[in-house]
Amino acid sequence: SALGALNALNAEPKSHKEVLERPSPEREQCQWLDSEAAERKNHENNGTFRRRVPITHIDKTKVINSTWAYKNKTGSTGDLVERKSRLATADIKGLKRHEEEDFESGFSNGMTMCSFHCLTAIAAFLGYPMYQVDFTGAYLQKAVPIDKHIYVRCAPGYPETIKDKWGNRVEAVYELGKYMYGLQEAGAEWQVYLSDYVKDECKFKQSWVDPNVYYRDTTEGRLFIGVYVDDLLIVAPNKGAYETLQ
């Protein structure tokens, strides 16, 4: 039916292989491939990958697979706005790493629903505007320590080779210079990075009730920031105070 065909068209692919099997290559397939290219370029510009390494030079059991995640972004009316591809890791080995380290290193939380309700209530009571900020590539901001070695395979559909020390052309893998989505510890590392920046650079104080809520007093009133993973809820006395914070 026509409705079934429309639903199939709007369905998000599950893999790069499925992208190549899309029924409308002249349009939808090209859009997904373009979004993959943009995502790979974003990682290149961000310095996500420290260097390429021959897979024969490292322990293969420590190499993490990479994967694609696809999302149809829609507007307020439900119309398609963008096809978004995200390169992430399929870090099933992360749980074992944390058994050897500690659980907290793989845990990232957000402000509680109670905190959210409190911030919205404060905004309503004081007549303060609220603003929502979504970080692009949030988890890609924190650098991996130089003495920590995390290896990932190339993006599915885009294999690379490199010569090893014996002159043989073998599979190339990447050593991460910055954390990626999908890594077990990426969320916690992002949270530490953001918290340090908000407190040290923006001069906010951290709530002792909810560590994901921050506040700062100004001559115009008190500003609040609520953090939920890579989204911020900002409550400011006025638009000017919010723009100054930006």
JSON list of C-alpha atoms in Angstrom, two decimals:
[
{"chain": "A", "resi": 1, "resn": "SER", "atom": "CA", "xyz": [0.00, 0.00, 0.00]},
{"chain": "A", "resi": 2, "resn": "ALA", "atom": "CA", "xyz": [0.97, 3.66, -0.32]},
{"chain": "A", "resi": 3, "resn": "LEU", "atom": "CA", "xyz": [1.06, 4.02, 3.48]},
{"chain": "A", "resi": 4, "resn": "GLY", "atom": "CA", "xyz": [3.32, 1.00, 3.81]},
{"chain": "A", "resi": 5, "resn": "ALA", "atom": "CA", "xyz": [5.68, 2.36, 1.19]},
{"chain": "A", "resi": 6, "resn": "LEU", "atom": "CA", "xyz": [5.83, 5.72, 3.02]},
{"chain": "A", "resi": 7, "resn": "ASN", "atom": "CA", "xyz": [6.60, 4.04, 6.33]},
{"chain": "A", "resi": 8, "resn": "ALA", "atom": "CA", "xyz": [9.35, 1.99, 4.69]},
{"chain": "A", "resi": 9, "resn": "LEU", "atom": "CA", "xyz": [10.82, 5.17, 3.22]},
{"chain": "A", "resi": 10, "resn": "ASN", "atom": "CA", "xyz": [10.86, 6.93, 6.60]},
{"chain": "A", "resi": 11, "resn": "ALA", "atom": "CA", "xyz": [12.21, 3.92, 8.50]},
{"chain": "A", "resi": 12, "resn": "GLU", "atom": "CA", "xyz": [15.72, 4.48, 9.80]},
{"chain": "A", "resi": 13, "resn": "PRO", "atom": "CA", "xyz": [18.35, 2.03, 8.55]},
{"chain": "A", "resi": 14, "resn": "LYS", "atom": "CA", "xyz": [19.96, -0.32, 11.04]},
{"chain": "A", "resi": 15, "resn": "SER", "atom": "CA", "xyz": [23.35, -0.57, 9.34]},
{"chain": "A", "resi": 16, "resn": "HIS", "atom": "CA", "xyz": [25.52, 0.78, 6.54]},
{"chain": "A", "resi": 17, "resn": "LYS", "atom": "CA", "xyz": [24.62, -2.27, 4.48]},
{"chain": "A", "resi": 18, "resn": "GLU", "atom": "CA", "xyz": [20.95, -1.37, 4.83]},
{"chain": "A", "resi": 19, "resn": "VAL", "atom": "CA", "xyz": [21.72, 2.18, 3.65]},
{"chain": "A", "resi": 20, "resn": "LEU", "atom": "CA", "xyz": [23.14, 0.73, 0.44]},
{"chain": "A", "resi": 21, "resn": "GLU", "atom": "CA", "xyz": [19.97, -1.31, 0.02]},
{"chain": "A", "resi": 22, "resn": "ARG", "atom": "CA", "xyz": [17.63, 1.67, 0.27]},
{"chain": "A", "resi": 23, "resn": "PRO", "atom": "CA", "xyz": [14.99, 1.55, -2.53]},
{"chain": "A", "resi": 24, "resn": "SER", "atom": "CA", "xyz": [15.52, 5.16, -3.64]},
{"chain": "A", "resi": 25, "resn": "PRO", "atom": "CA", "xyz": [19.28, 5.58, -4.21]},
{"chain": "A", "resi": 26, "resn": "GLU", "atom": "CA", "xyz": [18.86, 8.78, -6.18]},
{"chain": "A", "resi": 27, "resn": "ARG", "atom": "CA", "xyz": [17.55, 10.55, -3.06]},
{"chain": "A", "resi": 28, "resn": "GLU", "atom": "CA", "xyz": [17.33, 8.86, 0.35]},
{"chain": "A", "resi": 29, "resn": "GLN", "atom": "CA", "xyz": [20.44, 6.72, -0.02]},
{"chain": "A", "resi": 30, "resn": "CYS", "atom": "CA", "xyz": [22.49, 9.76, -1.04]},
{"chain": "A", "resi": 31, "resn": "GLN", "atom": "CA", "xyz": [21.19, 11.70, 1.96]},
{"chain": "A", "resi": 32, "resn": "TRP", "atom": "CA", "xyz": [22.29, 8.96, 4.37]},
{"chain": "A", "resi": 33, "resn": "LEU", "atom": "CA", "xyz": [25.68, 8.63, 2.68]},
{"chain": "A", "resi": 34, "resn": "ASP", "atom": "CA", "xyz": [26.14, 12.41, 2.81]},
{"chain": "A", "resi": 35, "resn": "SER", "atom": "CA", "xyz": [25.33, 12.38, 6.53]},
{"chain": "A", "resi": 36, "resn": "GLU", "atom": "CA", "xyz": [27.89, 9.59, 7.08]},
{"chain": "A", "resi": 37, "resn": "ALA", "atom": "CA", "xyz": [30.50, 11.67, 5.24]},
{"chain": "A", "resi": 38, "resn": "ALA", "atom": "CA", "xyz": [29.68, 14.70, 7.38]},
{"chain": "A", "resi": 39, "resn": "GLU", "atom": "CA", "xyz": [30.02, 12.63, 10.56]},
{"chain": "A", "resi": 40, "resn": "ARG", "atom": "CA", "xyz": [33.39, 11.24, 9.50]},
{"chain": "A", "resi": 41, "resn": "LYS", "atom": "CA", "xyz": [34.57, 14.77, 8.68]},
{"chain": "A", "resi": 42, "resn": "ASN", "atom": "CA", "xyz": [33.40, 15.92, 12.11]},
{"chain": "A", "resi": 43, "resn": "HIS", "atom": "CA", "xyz": [35.57, 13.27, 13.77]},
{"chain": "A", "resi": 44, "resn": "GLU", "atom": "CA", "xyz": [38.53, 14.24, 11.59]},
{"chain": "A", "resi": 45, "resn": "ASN", "atom": "CA", "xyz": [38.19, 17.93, 12.48]},
{"chain": "A", "resi": 46, "resn": "ASN", "atom": "CA", "xyz": [37.67, 17.12, 16.14]},
{"chain": "A", "resi": 47, "resn": "GLY", "atom": "CA", "xyz": [40.82, 15.01, 16.45]},
{"chain": "A", "resi": 48, "resn": "THR", "atom": "CA", "xyz": [38.88, 11.98, 17.68]},
{"chain": "A", "resi": 49, "resn": "PHE", "atom": "CA", "xyz": [41.48, 9.62, 16.26]},
{"chain": "A", "resi": 50, "resn": "ARG", "atom": "CA", "xyz": [45.05, 9.94, 17.51]},
{"chain": "A", "resi": 51, "resn": "ARG", "atom": "CA", "xyz": [46.70, 7.70, 14.91]},
{"chain": "A", "resi": 52, "resn": "ARG", "atom": "CA", "xyz": [46.24, 4.72, 12.63]},
{"chain": "A", "resi": 53, "resn": "VAL", "atom": "CA", "xyz": [47.76, 1.44, 13.78]},
{"chain": "A", "resi": 54, "resn": "PRO", "atom": "CA", "xyz": [48.25, -1.91, 11.99]},
{"chain": "A", "resi": 55, "resn": "ILE", "atom": "CA", "xyz": [46.02, -4.44, 13.71]},
{"chain": "A", "resi": 56, "resn": "THR", "atom": "CA", "xyz": [48.91, -6.91, 13.75]},
{"chain": "A", "resi": 57, "resn": "HIS", "atom": "CA", "xyz": [50.79, -4.61, 16.15]},
{"chain": "A", "resi": 58, "resn": "ILE", "atom": "CA", "xyz": [48.24, -4.79, 18.97]},
{"chain": "A", "resi": 59, "resn": "ASP", "atom": "CA", "xyz": [46.14, -7.32, 20.84]},
{"chain": "A", "resi": 60, "resn": "LYS", "atom": "CA", "xyz": [43.13, -7.94, 18.56]},
{"chain": "A", "resi": 61, "resn": "THR", "atom": "CA", "xyz": [40.93, -8.81, 21.53]},
{"chain": "A", "resi": 62, "resn": "LYS", "atom": "CA", "xyz": [41.20, -5.21, 22.72]},
{"chain": "A", "resi": 63, "resn": "VAL", "atom": "CA", "xyz": [39.94, -3.69, 19.47]},
{"chain": "A", "resi": 64, "resn": "ILE", "atom": "CA", "xyz": [36.40, -2.30, 19.72]},
{"chain": "A", "resi": 65, "resn": "ASN", "atom": "CA", "xyz": [34.02, -2.50, 16.78]},
{"chain": "A", "resi": 66, "resn": "SER", "atom": "CA", "xyz": [32.47, 0.69, 15.46]},
{"chain": "A", "resi": 67, "resn": "THR", "atom": "CA", "xyz": [28.87, 1.03, 14.34]},
{"chain": "A", "resi": 68, "resn": "TRP", "atom": "CA", "xyz": [26.51, 3.52, 12.72]},
{"chain": "A", "resi": 69, "resn": "ALA", "atom": "CA", "xyz": [23.36, 4.89, 14.34]},
{"chain": "A", "resi": 70, "resn": "TYR", "atom": "CA", "xyz": [20.81, 6.66, 12.14]},
{"chain": "A", "resi": 71, "resn": "LYS", "atom": "CA", "xyz": [18.09, 9.13, 13.01]},
{"chain": "A", "resi": 72, "resn": "ASN", "atom": "CA", "xyz": [15.47, 11.02, 11.02]},
{"chain": "A", "resi": 73, "resn": "LYS", "atom": "CA", "xyz": [15.27, 14.51, 12.50]},
{"chain": "A", "resi": 74, "resn": "THR", "atom": "CA", "xyz": [11.80, 16.05, 12.23]},
{"chain": "A", "resi": 75, "resn": "GLY", "atom": "CA", "xyz": [10.46, 19.54, 12.77]},
{"chain": "A", "resi": 76, "resn": "SER", "atom": "CA", "xyz": [7.57, 20.69, 14.95]},
{"chain": "A", "resi": 77, "resn": "THR", "atom": "CA", "xyz": [5.10, 19.73, 12.21]},
{"chain": "A", "resi": 78, "resn": "GLY", "atom": "CA", "xyz": [6.56, 16.24, 11.83]},
{"chain": "A", "resi": 79, "resn": "ASP", "atom": "CA", "xyz": [8.21, 16.99, 8.49]},
{"chain": "A", "resi": 80, "resn": "LEU", "atom": "CA", "xyz": [11.64, 15.53, 7.79]},
{"chain": "A", "resi": 81, "resn": "VAL", "atom": "CA", "xyz": [14.34, 18.12, 8.47]},
{"chain": "A", "resi": 82, "resn": "GLU", "atom": "CA", "xyz": [17.57, 16.12, 8.38]},
{"chain": "A", "resi": 83, "resn": "ARG", "atom": "CA", "xyz": [18.93, 12.61, 8.14]},
{"chain": "A", "resi": 84, "resn": "LYS", "atom": "CA", "xyz": [21.55, 12.24, 10.87]},
{"chain": "A", "resi": 85, "resn": "SER", "atom": "CA", "xyz": [24.26, 9.58, 11.10]},
{"chain": "A", "resi": 86, "resn": "ARG", "atom": "CA", "xyz": [26.34, 9.05, 14.22]},
{"chain": "A", "resi": 87, "resn": "LEU", "atom": "CA", "xyz": [29.52, 6.99, 14.37]},
{"chain": "A", "resi": 88, "resn": "ALA", "atom": "CA", "xyz": [29.78, 5.19, 17.70]},
{"chain": "A", "resi": 89, "resn": "THR", "atom": "CA", "xyz": [31.49, 2.23, 19.28]},
{"chain": "A", "resi": 90, "resn": "ALA", "atom": "CA", "xyz": [29.88, -1.10, 20.01]},
{"chain": "A", "resi": 91, "resn": "ASP", "atom": "CA", "xyz": [31.73, -1.28, 23.33]},
{"chain": "A", "resi": 92, "resn": "ILE", "atom": "CA", "xyz": [30.62, -4.64, 24.67]},
{"chain": "A", "resi": 93, "resn": "LYS", "atom": "CA", "xyz": [34.11, -5.00, 26.16]},
{"chain": "A", "resi": 94, "resn": "GLY", "atom": "CA", "xyz": [33.56, -1.92, 28.31]},
{"chain": "A", "resi": 95, "resn": "LEU", "atom": "CA", "xyz": [31.77, -3.86, 31.03]},
{"chain": "A", "resi": 96, "resn": "LYS", "atom": "CA", "xyz": [34.80, -6.11, 31.47]},
{"chain": "A", "resi": 97, "resn": "ARG", "atom": "CA", "xyz": [37.09, -3.08, 31.61]},
{"chain": "A", "resi": 98, "resn": "HIS", "atom": "CA", "xyz": [34.99, -1.62, 34.42]},
{"chain": "A", "resi": 99, "resn": "GLU", "atom": "CA", "xyz": [35.07, -4.88, 36.35]},
{"chain": "A", "resi": 100, "resn": "GLU", "atom": "CA", "xyz": [38.83, -4.41, 36.31]},
{"chain": "A", "resi": 101, "resn": "GLU", "atom": "CA", "xyz": [38.58, -0.69, 37.16]},
{"chain": "A", "resi": 102, "resn": "ASP", "atom": "CA", "xyz": [35.42, 0.60, 38.87]},
{"chain": "A", "resi": 103, "resn": "PHE", "atom": "CA", "xyz": [31.74, 1.00, 38.09]},
{"chain": "A", "resi": 104, "resn": "GLU", "atom": "CA", "xyz": [31.69, 4.76, 38.62]},
{"chain": "A", "resi": 105, "resn": "SER", "atom": "CA", "xyz": [34.01, 5.37, 35.66]},
{"chain": "A", "resi": 106, "resn": "GLY", "atom": "CA", "xyz": [31.28, 4.15, 33.34]},
{"chain": "A", "resi": 107, "resn": "PHE", "atom": "CA", "xyz": [28.38, 5.98, 34.94]},
{"chain": "A", "resi": 108, "resn": "SER", "atom": "CA", "xyz": [26.90, 9.32, 33.91]},
{"chain": "A", "resi": 109, "resn": "ASN", "atom": "CA", "xyz": [23.74, 10.73, 35.39]},
{"chain": "A", "resi": 110, "resn": "GLY", "atom": "CA", "xyz": [21.54, 13.76, 34.85]},
{"chain": "A", "resi": 111, "resn": "MET", "atom": "CA", "xyz": [19.54, 16.07, 37.05]},
{"chain": "A", "resi": 112, "resn": "THR", "atom": "CA", "xyz": [16.61, 14.44, 38.79]},
{"chain": "A", "resi": 113, "resn": "MET", "atom": "CA", "xyz": [13.01, 14.99, 37.74]},
{"chain": "A", "resi": 114, "resn": "CYS", "atom": "CA", "xyz": [12.52, 16.78, 41.05]},
{"chain": "A", "resi": 115, "resn": "SER", "atom": "CA", "xyz": [15.29, 19.24, 40.11]},
{"chain": "A", "resi": 116, "resn": "PHE", "atom": "CA", "xyz": [13.71, 19.76, 36.71]},
{"chain": "A", "resi": 117, "resn": "HIS", "atom": "CA", "xyz": [10.36, 20.56, 38.32]},
{"chain": "A", "resi": 118, "resn": "CYS", "atom": "CA", "xyz": [12.06, 22.93, 40.78]},
{"chain": "A", "resi": 119, "resn": "LEU", "atom": "CA", "xyz": [13.80, 24.86, 37.98]},
{"chain": "A", "resi": 120, "resn": "THR", "atom": "CA", "xyz": [10.61, 25.19, 35.96]},
{"chain": "A", "resi": 121, "resn": "ALA", "atom": "CA", "xyz": [8.73, 26.29, 39.09]},
{"chain": "A", "resi": 122, "resn": "ILE", "atom": "CA", "xyz": [11.38, 28.92, 39.86]},
{"chain": "A", "resi": 123, "resn": "ALA", "atom": "CA", "xyz": [11.17, 30.20, 36.30]},
{"chain": "A", "resi": 124, "resn": "ALA", "atom": "CA", "xyz": [7.38, 30.41, 36.49]},
{"chain": "A", "resi": 125, "resn": "PHE", "atom": "CA", "xyz": [7.35, 32.09, 39.91]},
{"chain": "A", "resi": 126, "resn": "LEU", "atom": "CA", "xyz": [9.99, 34.71, 39.05]},
{"chain": "A", "resi": 127, "resn": "GLY", "atom": "CA", "xyz": [8.92, 35.14, 35.45]},
{"chain": "A", "resi": 128, "resn": "TYR", "atom": "CA", "xyz": [12.33, 34.04, 34.17]},
{"chain": "A", "resi": 129, "resn": "PRO", "atom": "CA", "xyz": [12.68, 32.72, 30.61]},
{"chain": "A", "resi": 130, "resn": "MET", "atom": "CA", "xyz": [14.03, 29.19, 30.11]},
{"chain": "A", "resi": 131, "resn": "TYR", "atom": "CA", "xyz": [16.43, 28.09, 27.40]},
{"chain": "A", "resi": 132, "resn": "GLN", "atom": "CA", "xyz": [17.42, 24.66, 26.16]},
{"chain": "A", "resi": 133, "resn": "VAL", "atom": "CA", "xyz": [20.94, 24.01, 24.86]},
{"chain": "A", "resi": 134, "resn": "ASP", "atom": "CA", "xyz": [21.96, 20.83, 23.06]},
{"chain": "A", "resi": 135, "resn": "PHE", "atom": "CA", "xyz": [25.69, 20.21, 22.66]},
{"chain": "A", "resi": 136, "resn": "THR", "atom": "CA", "xyz": [26.82, 18.91, 19.27]},
{"chain": "A", "resi": 137, "resn": "GLY", "atom": "CA", "xyz": [29.28, 16.04, 19.66]},
{"chain": "A", "resi": 138, "resn": "ALA", "atom": "CA", "xyz": [29.34, 16.42, 23.43]},
{"chain": "A", "resi": 139, "resn": "TYR", "atom": "CA", "xyz": [31.15, 13.15, 24.15]},
{"chain": "A", "resi": 140, "resn": "LEU", "atom": "CA", "xyz": [33.83, 14.04, 21.62]},
{"chain": "A", "resi": 141, "resn": "GLN", "atom": "CA", "xyz": [35.15, 16.92, 23.71]},
{"chain": "A", "resi": 142, "resn": "LYS", "atom": "CA", "xyz": [37.12, 15.02, 26.36]},
{"chain": "A", "resi": 143, "resn": "ALA", "atom": "CA", "xyz": [40.61, 13.83, 25.42]},
{"chain": "A", "resi": 144, "resn": "VAL", "atom": "CA", "xyz": [41.70, 10.28, 26.19]},
{"chain": "A", "resi": 145, "resn": "PRO", "atom": "CA", "xyz": [44.76, 10.35, 28.51]},
{"chain": "A", "resi": 146, "resn": "ILE", "atom": "CA", "xyz": [47.98, 9.82, 26.58]},
{"chain": "A", "resi": 147, "resn": "ASP", "atom": "CA", "xyz": [48.80, 6.72, 28.63]},
{"chain": "A", "resi": 148, "resn": "LYS", "atom": "CA", "xyz": [45.40, 5.14, 27.93]},
{"chain": "A", "resi": 149, "resn": "HIS", "atom": "CA", "xyz": [45.12, 3.16, 24.69]},
{"chain": "A", "resi": 150, "resn": "ILE", "atom": "CA", "xyz": [41.69, 2.51, 23.19]},
{"chain": "A", "resi": 151, "resn": "TYR", "atom": "CA", "xyz": [41.52, 1.04, 19.69]},
{"chain": "A", "resi": 152, "resn": "VAL", "atom": "CA", "xyz": [38.49, 1.03, 17.41]},
{"chain": "A", "resi": 153, "resn": "ARG", "atom": "CA", "xyz": [37.85, -0.37, 13.95]},
{"chain": "A", "resi": 154, "resn": "CYS", "atom": "CA", "xyz": [37.16, 1.94, 11.03]},
{"chain": "A", "resi": 155, "resn": "ALA", "atom": "CA", "xyz": [33.59, 2.99, 10.29]},
{"chain": "A", "resi": 156, "resn": "PRO", "atom": "CA", "xyz": [31.52, 0.19, 8.72]},
{"chain": "A", "resi": 157, "resn": "GLY", "atom": "CA", "xyz": [31.60, 0.60, 4.96]},
{"chain": "A", "resi": 158, "resn": "TYR", "atom": "CA", "xyz": [34.88, 2.51, 5.01]},
{"chain": "A", "resi": 159, "resn": "PRO", "atom": "CA", "xyz": [37.68, -0.02, 5.68]},
{"chain": "A", "resi": 160, "resn": "GLU", "atom": "CA", "xyz": [41.28, 1.13, 5.60]},
{"chain": "A", "resi": 161, "resn": "THR", "atom": "CA", "xyz": [44.57, -0.71, 5.28]},
{"chain": "A", "resi": 162, "resn": "ILE", "atom": "CA", "xyz": [48.11, 0.13, 6.35]},
{"chain": "A", "resi": 163, "resn": "LYS", "atom": "CA", "xyz": [51.52, -1.49, 6.03]},
{"chain": "A", "resi": 164, "resn": "ASP", "atom": "CA", "xyz": [52.79, -3.27, 9.11]},
{"chain": "A", "resi": 165, "resn": "LYS", "atom": "CA", "xyz": [56.45, -3.46, 10.15]},
{"chain": "A", "resi": 166, "resn": "TRP", "atom": "CA", "xyz": [56.96, -6.43, 7.82]},
{"chain": "A", "resi": 167, "resn": "GLY", "atom": "CA", "xyz": [55.68, -4.51, 4.81]},
{"chain": "A", "resi": 168, "resn": "ASN", "atom": "CA", "xyz": [52.38, -6.39, 4.59]},
{"chain": "A", "resi": 169, "resn": "ARG", "atom": "CA", "xyz": [49.18, -4.49, 3.88]},
{"chain": "A", "resi": 170, "resn": "VAL", "atom": "CA", "xyz": [46.82, -5.24, 6.82]},
{"chain": "A", "resi": 171, "resn": "GLU", "atom": "CA", "xyz": [43.70, -3.83, 8.42]},
{"chain": "A", "resi": 172, "resn": "ALA", "atom": "CA", "xyz": [44.15, -0.38, 9.97]},
{"chain": "A", "resi": 173, "resn": "VAL", "atom": "CA", "xyz": [42.52, 0.49, 13.28]},
{"chain": "A", "resi": 174, "resn": "TYR", "atom": "CA", "xyz": [42.39, 3.84, 15.06]},
{"chain": "A", "resi": 175, "resn": "GLU", "atom": "CA", "xyz": [43.75, 4.73, 18.47]},
{"chain": "A", "resi": 176, "resn": "LEU", "atom": "CA", "xyz": [41.35, 7.19, 20.05]},
{"chain": "A", "resi": 177, "resn": "GLY", "atom": "CA", "xyz": [42.51, 10.67, 20.95]},
{"chain": "A", "resi": 178, "resn": "LYS", "atom": "CA", "xyz": [39.07, 11.62, 22.30]},
{"chain": "A", "resi": 179, "resn": "TYR", "atom": "CA", "xyz": [36.17, 9.63, 23.67]},
{"chain": "A", "resi": 180, "resn": "MET", "atom": "CA", "xyz": [33.39, 8.46, 21.36]},
{"chain": "A", "resi": 181, "resn": "TYR", "atom": "CA", "xyz": [29.71, 7.76, 21.80]},
{"chain": "A", "resi": 182, "resn": "GLY", "atom": "CA", "xyz": [29.17, 4.16, 22.83]},
{"chain": "A", "resi": 183, "resn": "LEU", "atom": "CA", "xyz": [32.22, 3.87, 25.07]},
{"chain": "A", "resi": 184, "resn": "GLN", "atom": "CA", "xyz": [31.23, 2.83, 28.56]},
{"chain": "A", "resi": 185, "resn": "GLU", "atom": "CA", "xyz": [33.26, 5.61, 30.21]},
{"chain": "A", "resi": 186, "resn": "ALA", "atom": "CA", "xyz": [32.43, 8.36, 27.71]},
{"chain": "A", "resi": 187, "resn": "GLY", "atom": "CA", "xyz": [29.42, 9.69, 29.62]},
{"chain": "A", "resi": 188, "resn": "ALA", "atom": "CA", "xyz": [31.28, 9.99, 32.92]},
{"chain": "A", "resi": 189, "resn": "GLU", "atom": "CA", "xyz": [34.25, 11.68, 31.24]},
{"chain": "A", "resi": 190, "resn": "TRP", "atom": "CA", "xyz": [31.94, 14.20, 29.54]},
{"chain": "A", "resi": 191, "resn": "GLN", "atom": "CA", "xyz": [30.25, 14.95, 32.85]},
{"chain": "A", "resi": 192, "resn": "VAL", "atom": "CA", "xyz": [33.59, 15.70, 34.55]},
{"chain": "A", "resi": 193, "resn": "TYR", "atom": "CA", "xyz": [34.67, 17.87, 31.61]},
{"chain": "A", "resi": 194, "resn": "LEU", "atom": "CA", "xyz": [31.43, 19.90, 31.63]},
{"chain": "A", "resi": 195, "resn": "SER", "atom": "CA", "xyz": [31.34, 20.24, 35.42]},
{"chain": "A", "resi": 196, "resn": "ASP", "atom": "CA", "xyz": [34.89, 21.56, 35.57]},
{"chain": "A", "resi": 197, "resn": "TYR", "atom": "CA", "xyz": [34.18, 24.05, 32.79]},
{"chain": "A", "resi": 198, "resn": "VAL", "atom": "CA", "xyz": [30.95, 25.36, 34.35]},
{"chain": "A", "resi": 199, "resn": "LYS", "atom": "CA", "xyz": [32.60, 25.80, 37.77]},
{"chain": "A", "resi": 200, "resn": "ASP", "atom": "CA", "xyz": [36.06, 27.02, 36.76]},
{"chain": "A", "resi": 201, "resn": "GLU", "atom": "CA", "xyz": [35.39, 29.02, 33.59]},
{"chain": "A", "resi": 202, "resn": "CYS", "atom": "CA", "xyz": [31.79, 30.18, 34.12]},
{"chain": "A", "resi": 203, "resn": "LYS", "atom": "CA", "xyz": [32.16, 30.62, 37.90]},
{"chain": "A", "resi": 204, "resn": "PHE", "atom": "CA", "xyz": [29.00, 28.70, 38.82]},
{"chain": "A", "resi": 205, "resn": "LYS", "atom": "CA", "xyz": [28.53, 26.92, 42.13]},
{"chain": "A", "resi": 206, "resn": "GLN", "atom": "CA", "xyz": [27.41, 23.30, 42.23]},
{"chain": "A", "resi": 207, "resn": "SER", "atom": "CA", "xyz": [24.30, 22.37, 44.17]},
{"chain": "A", "resi": 208, "resn": "TRP", "atom": "CA", "xyz": [24.96, 20.03, 47.08]},
{"chain": "A", "resi": 209, "resn": "VAL", "atom": "CA", "xyz": [21.45, 18.59, 46.69]},
{"chain": "A", "resi": 210, "resn": "ASP", "atom": "CA", "xyz": [21.80, 17.69, 43.00]},
{"chain": "A", "resi": 211, "resn": "PRO", "atom": "CA", "xyz": [25.33, 17.79, 41.49]},
{"chain": "A", "resi": 212, "resn": "ASN", "atom": "CA", "xyz": [23.80, 18.32, 38.04]},
{"chain": "A", "resi": 213, "resn": "VAL", "atom": "CA", "xyz": [22.36, 21.72, 39.01]},
{"chain": "A", "resi": 214, "resn": "TYR", "atom": "CA", "xyz": [24.55, 24.83, 39.06]},
{"chain": "A", "resi": 215, "resn": "TYR", "atom": "CA", "xyz": [23.80, 28.44, 40.01]},
{"chain": "A", "resi": 216, "resn": "ARG", "atom": "CA", "xyz": [25.45, 31.85, 39.88]},
{"chain": "A", "resi": 217, "resn": "ASP", "atom": "CA", "xyz": [24.35, 35.17, 41.38]},
{"chain": "A", "resi": 218, "resn": "THR", "atom": "CA", "xyz": [24.44, 38.33, 39.26]},
{"chain": "A", "resi": 219, "resn": "THR", "atom": "CA", "xyz": [23.25, 41.89, 39.74]},
{"chain": "A", "resi": 220, "resn": "GLU", "atom": "CA", "xyz": [20.16, 40.98, 37.71]},
{"chain": "A", "resi": 221, "resn": "GLY", "atom": "CA", "xyz": [19.31, 37.84, 39.61]},
{"chain": "A", "resi": 222, "resn": "ARG", "atom": "CA", "xyz": [20.34, 34.20, 39.94]},
{"chain": "A", "resi": 223, "resn": "LEU", "atom": "CA", "xyz": [21.11, 32.03, 36.92]},
{"chain": "A", "resi": 224, "resn": "PHE", "atom": "CA", "xyz": [20.51, 28.29, 37.02]},
{"chain": "A", "resi": 225, "resn": "ILE", "atom": "CA", "xyz": [21.87, 25.49, 34.82]},
{"chain": "A", "resi": 226, "resn": "GLY", "atom": "CA", "xyz": [20.42, 22.00, 34.92]},
{"chain": "A", "resi": 227, "resn": "VAL", "atom": "CA", "xyz": [22.37, 19.28, 33.14]},
{"chain": "A", "resi": 228, "resn": "TYR", "atom": "CA", "xyz": [20.90, 16.13, 31.63]},
{"chain": "A", "resi": 229, "resn": "VAL", "atom": "CA", "xyz": [23.71, 14.26, 29.85]},
{"chain": "A", "resi": 230, "resn": "ASP", "atom": "CA", "xyz": [24.40, 16.56, 26.87]},
{"chain": "A", "resi": 231, "resn": "ASP", "atom": "CA", "xyz": [21.37, 18.85, 27.24]},
{"chain": "A", "resi": 232, "resn": "LEU", "atom": "CA", "xyz": [21.24, 21.98, 29.37]},
{"chain": "A", "resi": 233, "resn": "LEU", "atom": "CA", "xyz": [18.21, 23.72, 30.84]},
{"chain": "A", "resi": 234, "resn": "ILE", "atom": "CA", "xyz": [19.14, 27.34, 31.56]},
{"chain": "A", "resi": 235, "resn": "VAL", "atom": "CA", "xyz": [16.97, 29.61, 33.70]},
{"chain": "A", "resi": 236, "resn": "ALA", "atom": "CA", "xyz": [18.06, 33.25, 33.46]},
{"chain": "A", "resi": 237, "resn": "PRO", "atom": "CA", "xyz": [16.62, 36.56, 34.69]},
{"chain": "A", "resi": 238, "resn": "ASN", "atom": "CA", "xyz": [16.35, 37.80, 31.10]},
{"chain": "A", "resi": 239, "resn": "LYS", "atom": "CA", "xyz": [17.57, 37.16, 27.57]},
{"chain": "A", "resi": 240, "resn": "GLY", "atom": "CA", "xyz": [20.54, 39.47, 28.07]},
{"chain": "A", "resi": 241, "resn": "ALA", "atom": "CA", "xyz": [21.84, 37.39, 30.99]},
{"chain": "A", "resi": 242, "resn": "TYR", "atom": "CA", "xyz": [21.45, 34.24, 28.92]},
{"chain": "A", "resi": 243, "resn": "GLU", "atom": "CA", "xyz": [23.33, 35.75, 25.95]},
{"chain": "A", "resi": 244, "resn": "THR", "atom": "CA", "xyz": [26.11, 36.89, 28.26]},
{"chain": "A", "resi": 245, "resn": "LEU", "atom": "CA", "xyz": [26.42, 33.31, 29.53]},
{"chain": "A", "resi": 246, "resn": "GLN", "atom": "CA", "xyz": [26.68, 32.03, 25.97]}
]
